[in-house]
Short mmCIF file of C-alpha atoms and ligand atoms in Angstrom, two decimals:
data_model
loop_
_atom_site.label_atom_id
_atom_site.label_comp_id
_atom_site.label_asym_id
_atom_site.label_seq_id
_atom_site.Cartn_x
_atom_site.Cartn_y
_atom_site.Cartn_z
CA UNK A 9 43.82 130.38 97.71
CA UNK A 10 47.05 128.06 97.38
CA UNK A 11 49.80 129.37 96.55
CA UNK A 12 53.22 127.82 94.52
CA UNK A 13 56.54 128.16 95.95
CA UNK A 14 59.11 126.21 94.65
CA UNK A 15 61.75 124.30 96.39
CA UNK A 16 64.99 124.13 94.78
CA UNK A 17 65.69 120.65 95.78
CA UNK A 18 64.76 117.17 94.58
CA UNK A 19 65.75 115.75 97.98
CA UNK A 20 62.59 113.43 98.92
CA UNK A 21 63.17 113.51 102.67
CA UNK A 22 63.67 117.42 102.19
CA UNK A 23 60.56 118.04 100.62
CA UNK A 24 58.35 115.64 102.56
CA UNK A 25 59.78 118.02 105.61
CA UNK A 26 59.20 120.94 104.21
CA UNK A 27 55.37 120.25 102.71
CA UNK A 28 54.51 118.59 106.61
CA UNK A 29 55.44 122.16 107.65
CA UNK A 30 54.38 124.42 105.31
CA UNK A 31 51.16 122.47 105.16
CA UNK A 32 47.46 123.10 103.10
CA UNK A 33 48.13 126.75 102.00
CA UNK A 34 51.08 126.02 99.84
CA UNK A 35 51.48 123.80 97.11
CA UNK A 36 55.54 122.82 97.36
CA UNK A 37 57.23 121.78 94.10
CA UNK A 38 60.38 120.41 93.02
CA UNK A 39 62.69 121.07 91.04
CA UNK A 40 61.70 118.01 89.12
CA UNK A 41 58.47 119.00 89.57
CA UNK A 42 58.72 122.28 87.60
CA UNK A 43 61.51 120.39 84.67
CA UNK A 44 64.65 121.68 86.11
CA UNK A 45 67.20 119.41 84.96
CA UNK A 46 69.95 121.34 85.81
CA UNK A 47 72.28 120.79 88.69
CA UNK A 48 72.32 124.62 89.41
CA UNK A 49 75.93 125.75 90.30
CA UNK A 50 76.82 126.75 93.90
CA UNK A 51 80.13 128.64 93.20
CA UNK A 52 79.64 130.83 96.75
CA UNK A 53 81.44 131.14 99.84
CA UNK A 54 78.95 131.35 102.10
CA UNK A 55 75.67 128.75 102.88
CA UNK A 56 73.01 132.39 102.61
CA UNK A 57 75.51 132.83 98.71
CA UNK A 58 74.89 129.48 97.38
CA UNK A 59 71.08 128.99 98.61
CA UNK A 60 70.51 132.17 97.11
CA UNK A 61 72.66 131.36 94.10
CA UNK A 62 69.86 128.60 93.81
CA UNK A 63 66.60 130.62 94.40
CA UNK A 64 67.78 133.38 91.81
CA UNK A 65 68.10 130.55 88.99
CA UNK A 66 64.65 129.27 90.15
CA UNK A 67 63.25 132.87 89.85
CA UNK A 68 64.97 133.70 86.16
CA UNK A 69 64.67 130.35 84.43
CA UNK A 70 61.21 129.48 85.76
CA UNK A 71 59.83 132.43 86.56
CA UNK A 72 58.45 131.04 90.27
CA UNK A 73 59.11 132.42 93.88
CA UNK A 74 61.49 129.91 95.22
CA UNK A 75 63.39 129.36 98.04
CA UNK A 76 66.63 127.05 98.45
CA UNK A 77 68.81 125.85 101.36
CA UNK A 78 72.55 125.02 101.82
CA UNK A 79 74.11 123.84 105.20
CA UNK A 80 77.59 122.34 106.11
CA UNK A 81 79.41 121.35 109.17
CA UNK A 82 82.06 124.44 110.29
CA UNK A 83 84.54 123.55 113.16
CA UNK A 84 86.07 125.86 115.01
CA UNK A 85 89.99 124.55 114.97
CA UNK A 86 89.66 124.71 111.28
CA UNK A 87 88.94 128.28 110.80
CA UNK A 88 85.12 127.20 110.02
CA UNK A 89 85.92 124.54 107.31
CA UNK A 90 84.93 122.28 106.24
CA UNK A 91 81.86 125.33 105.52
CA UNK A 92 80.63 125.55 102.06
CA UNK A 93 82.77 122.66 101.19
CA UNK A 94 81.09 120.24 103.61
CA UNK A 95 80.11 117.45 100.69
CA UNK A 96 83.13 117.44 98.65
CA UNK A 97 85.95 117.33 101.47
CA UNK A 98 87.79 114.93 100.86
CA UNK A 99 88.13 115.82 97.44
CA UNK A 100 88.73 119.34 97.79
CA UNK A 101 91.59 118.30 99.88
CA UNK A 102 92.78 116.08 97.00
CA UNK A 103 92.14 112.72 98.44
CA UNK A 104 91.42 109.64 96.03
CA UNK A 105 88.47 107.39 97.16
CA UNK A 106 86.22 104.91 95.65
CA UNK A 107 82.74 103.96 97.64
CA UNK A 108 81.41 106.31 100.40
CA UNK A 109 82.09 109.79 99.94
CA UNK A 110 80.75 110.96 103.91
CA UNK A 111 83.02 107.75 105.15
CA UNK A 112 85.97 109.80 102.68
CA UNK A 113 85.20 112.78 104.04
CA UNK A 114 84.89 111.98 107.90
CA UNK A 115 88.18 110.27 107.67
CA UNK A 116 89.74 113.51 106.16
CA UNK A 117 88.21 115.89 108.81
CA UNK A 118 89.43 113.58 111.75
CA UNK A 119 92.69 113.71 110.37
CA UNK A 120 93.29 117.26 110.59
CA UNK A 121 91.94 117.15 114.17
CA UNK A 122 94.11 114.25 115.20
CA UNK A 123 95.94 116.41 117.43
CA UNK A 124 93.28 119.10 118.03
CA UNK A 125 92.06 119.56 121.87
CA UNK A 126 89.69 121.90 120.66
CA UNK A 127 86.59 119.82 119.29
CA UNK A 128 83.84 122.79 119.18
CA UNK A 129 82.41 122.51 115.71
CA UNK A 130 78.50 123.54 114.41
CA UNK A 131 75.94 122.64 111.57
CA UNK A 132 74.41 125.66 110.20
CA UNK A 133 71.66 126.09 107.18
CA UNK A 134 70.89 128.91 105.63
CA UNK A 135 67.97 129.22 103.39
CA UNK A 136 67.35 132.16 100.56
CA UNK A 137 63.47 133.18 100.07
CA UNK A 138 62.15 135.01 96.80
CA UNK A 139 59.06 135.80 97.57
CA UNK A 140 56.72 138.60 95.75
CA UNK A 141 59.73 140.36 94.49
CA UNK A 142 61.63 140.53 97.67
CA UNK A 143 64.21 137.88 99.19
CA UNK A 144 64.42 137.24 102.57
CA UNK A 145 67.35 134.42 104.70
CA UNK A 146 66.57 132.53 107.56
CA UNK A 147 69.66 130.47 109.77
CA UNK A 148 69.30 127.57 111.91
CA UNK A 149 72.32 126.15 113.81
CA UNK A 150 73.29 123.80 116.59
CA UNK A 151 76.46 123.74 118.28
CA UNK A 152 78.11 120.58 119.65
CA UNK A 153 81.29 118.89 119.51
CA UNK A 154 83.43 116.66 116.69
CA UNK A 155 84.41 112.94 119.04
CA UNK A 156 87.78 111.00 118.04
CA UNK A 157 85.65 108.07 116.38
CA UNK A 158 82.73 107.25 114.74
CA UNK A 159 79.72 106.18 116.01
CA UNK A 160 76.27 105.44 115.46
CA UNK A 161 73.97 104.40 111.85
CA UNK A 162 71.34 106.78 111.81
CA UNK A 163 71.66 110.00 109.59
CA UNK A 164 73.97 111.12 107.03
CA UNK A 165 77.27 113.24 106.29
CA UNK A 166 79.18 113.69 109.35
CA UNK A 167 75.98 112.64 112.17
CA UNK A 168 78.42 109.86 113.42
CA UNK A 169 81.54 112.34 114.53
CA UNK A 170 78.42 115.02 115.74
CA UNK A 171 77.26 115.42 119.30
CA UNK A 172 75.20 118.36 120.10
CA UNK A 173 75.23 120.38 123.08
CA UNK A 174 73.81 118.85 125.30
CA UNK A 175 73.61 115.20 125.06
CA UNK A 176 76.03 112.42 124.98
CA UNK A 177 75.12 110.34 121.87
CA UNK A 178 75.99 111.43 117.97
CA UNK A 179 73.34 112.41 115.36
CA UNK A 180 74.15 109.10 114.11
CA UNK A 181 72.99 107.47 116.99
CA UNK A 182 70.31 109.97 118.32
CA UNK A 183 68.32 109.36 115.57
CA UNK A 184 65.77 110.95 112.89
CA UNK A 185 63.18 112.41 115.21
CA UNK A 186 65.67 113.69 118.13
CA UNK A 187 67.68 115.09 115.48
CA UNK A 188 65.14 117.16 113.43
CA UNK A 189 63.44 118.27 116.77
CA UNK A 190 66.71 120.20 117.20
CA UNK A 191 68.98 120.50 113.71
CA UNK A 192 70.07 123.35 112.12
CA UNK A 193 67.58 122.56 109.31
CA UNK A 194 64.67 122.26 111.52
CA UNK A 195 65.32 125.63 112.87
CA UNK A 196 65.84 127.64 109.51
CA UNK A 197 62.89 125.52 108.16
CA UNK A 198 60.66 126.70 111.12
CA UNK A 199 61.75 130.30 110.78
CA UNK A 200 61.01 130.53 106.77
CA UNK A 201 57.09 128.84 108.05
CA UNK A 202 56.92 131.51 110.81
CA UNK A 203 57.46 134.09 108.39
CA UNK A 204 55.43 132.84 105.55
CA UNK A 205 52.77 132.47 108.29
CA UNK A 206 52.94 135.92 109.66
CA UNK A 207 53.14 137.74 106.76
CA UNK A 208 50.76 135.78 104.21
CA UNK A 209 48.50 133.70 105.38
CA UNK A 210 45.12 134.96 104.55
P1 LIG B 305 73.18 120.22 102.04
O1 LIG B 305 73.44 121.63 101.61
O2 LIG B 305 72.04 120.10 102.99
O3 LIG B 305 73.07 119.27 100.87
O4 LIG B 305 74.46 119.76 102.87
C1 LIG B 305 75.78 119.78 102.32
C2 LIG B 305 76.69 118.82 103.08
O5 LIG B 305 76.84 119.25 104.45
C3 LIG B 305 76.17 117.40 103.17
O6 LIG B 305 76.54 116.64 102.03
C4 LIG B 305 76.84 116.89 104.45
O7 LIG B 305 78.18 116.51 104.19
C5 LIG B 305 76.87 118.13 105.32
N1 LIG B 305 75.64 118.19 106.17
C6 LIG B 305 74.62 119.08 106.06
N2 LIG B 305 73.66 118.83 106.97
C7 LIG B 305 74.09 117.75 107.67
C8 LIG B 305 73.52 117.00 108.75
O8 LIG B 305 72.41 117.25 109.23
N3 LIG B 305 74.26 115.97 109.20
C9 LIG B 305 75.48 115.64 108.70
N4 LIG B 305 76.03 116.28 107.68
C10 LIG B 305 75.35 117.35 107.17
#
């Protein structure tokens, strides 16, 4: 029998990810799906806090098992920031901007490494799983470095400052299907399938 598992998300690309993955056994909703209007508060200081922060108002306003991600870029020089504040930045560090807010929030981060030798910095994603009563966390990172400039098209957030271990060209300009062959996301993503697999596929 299918079964319903919500994703707290209404991010198309996310979900068309996620339901490729999953595949036939699970029905994947939205939060649209299921009338969640709500942009659901992530007040935590940690990616496992917030995506869990996420799932739990799933489970108690909707009643469904849910799980929810939340990643962020943490560099090394910066004692792990920008972390849990990955997509407001520039604005947590109190800079005005109008237009792009990952061109705003780039230009911040490269600032405060403007005289930083070390570059080391990682994506991580962690995602929270309430499943038949019990909650579960699964982490995918990749490791790589932060470059002095821009580069690349492809991607989003920070992809264009982002080379991972192991190559020589950003996320930016790796592209889609290079990148989510080896992104943080891709790995949490495969670990929650692995386990959904192993444990209840009947
Ligand atoms: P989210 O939790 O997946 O929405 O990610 C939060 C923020 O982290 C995004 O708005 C980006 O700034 C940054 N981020 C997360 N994943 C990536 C990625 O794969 N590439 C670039 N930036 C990312």
């Amino acid at each position: 029998m299918m079964k319903t598992l919500v994703f707290a998300s209404n991010n198309a690309h996310k979900l068309e990810e996620i339901r490729a993955i999953l595949g036939a056994q699970y029905e994947v909703k939205s939060l649209k799906d299921i009338g969640c209007e709500v942009d659901i508060p992530e007040t935590g200081t940690t990616f496992r806090e917030n995506a869990l922060q996420k799932a739990t108002y799933v489970k108690e306003h909707f009643g469904f098992d849910c799980f929810a991600d939340d990643s962020g870029l943490q560099v090394e020089a910066l004692g792990g920031e920008p972390g849990v504040y990955s997509a407001r930045y520039a604005m947590k560090n109190g800079v005005q901007f109008e237009g792009n807010k990952d061109e705003a929030n780039m230009d911040v981060l490269l600032g405060k490494l403007t005289n930083e030798e070390n570059r080391k910095a990682c994506f991580r994603t962690s995602i929270a799983l309430i499943y038949e009563g019990e909650t579960h966390f699964f982490d995918g990172t990749v490791e790589g470095q932060i470059i002095r400039e821009k580069r690349g098209s492809g991607g989003f957030g920070y992809d264009p400052l982002f080379i991972p271990d192991g190559y020589d060209k950003t996320f930016a300009e790796l592209g889609n299907e290079v990148k989510n062959g080896i992104s943080h996301r891709a790995k949490a993503v495969e670990q929650l399938a692995k386990f959904l697999f192993v444990n209840y596929s009947s």
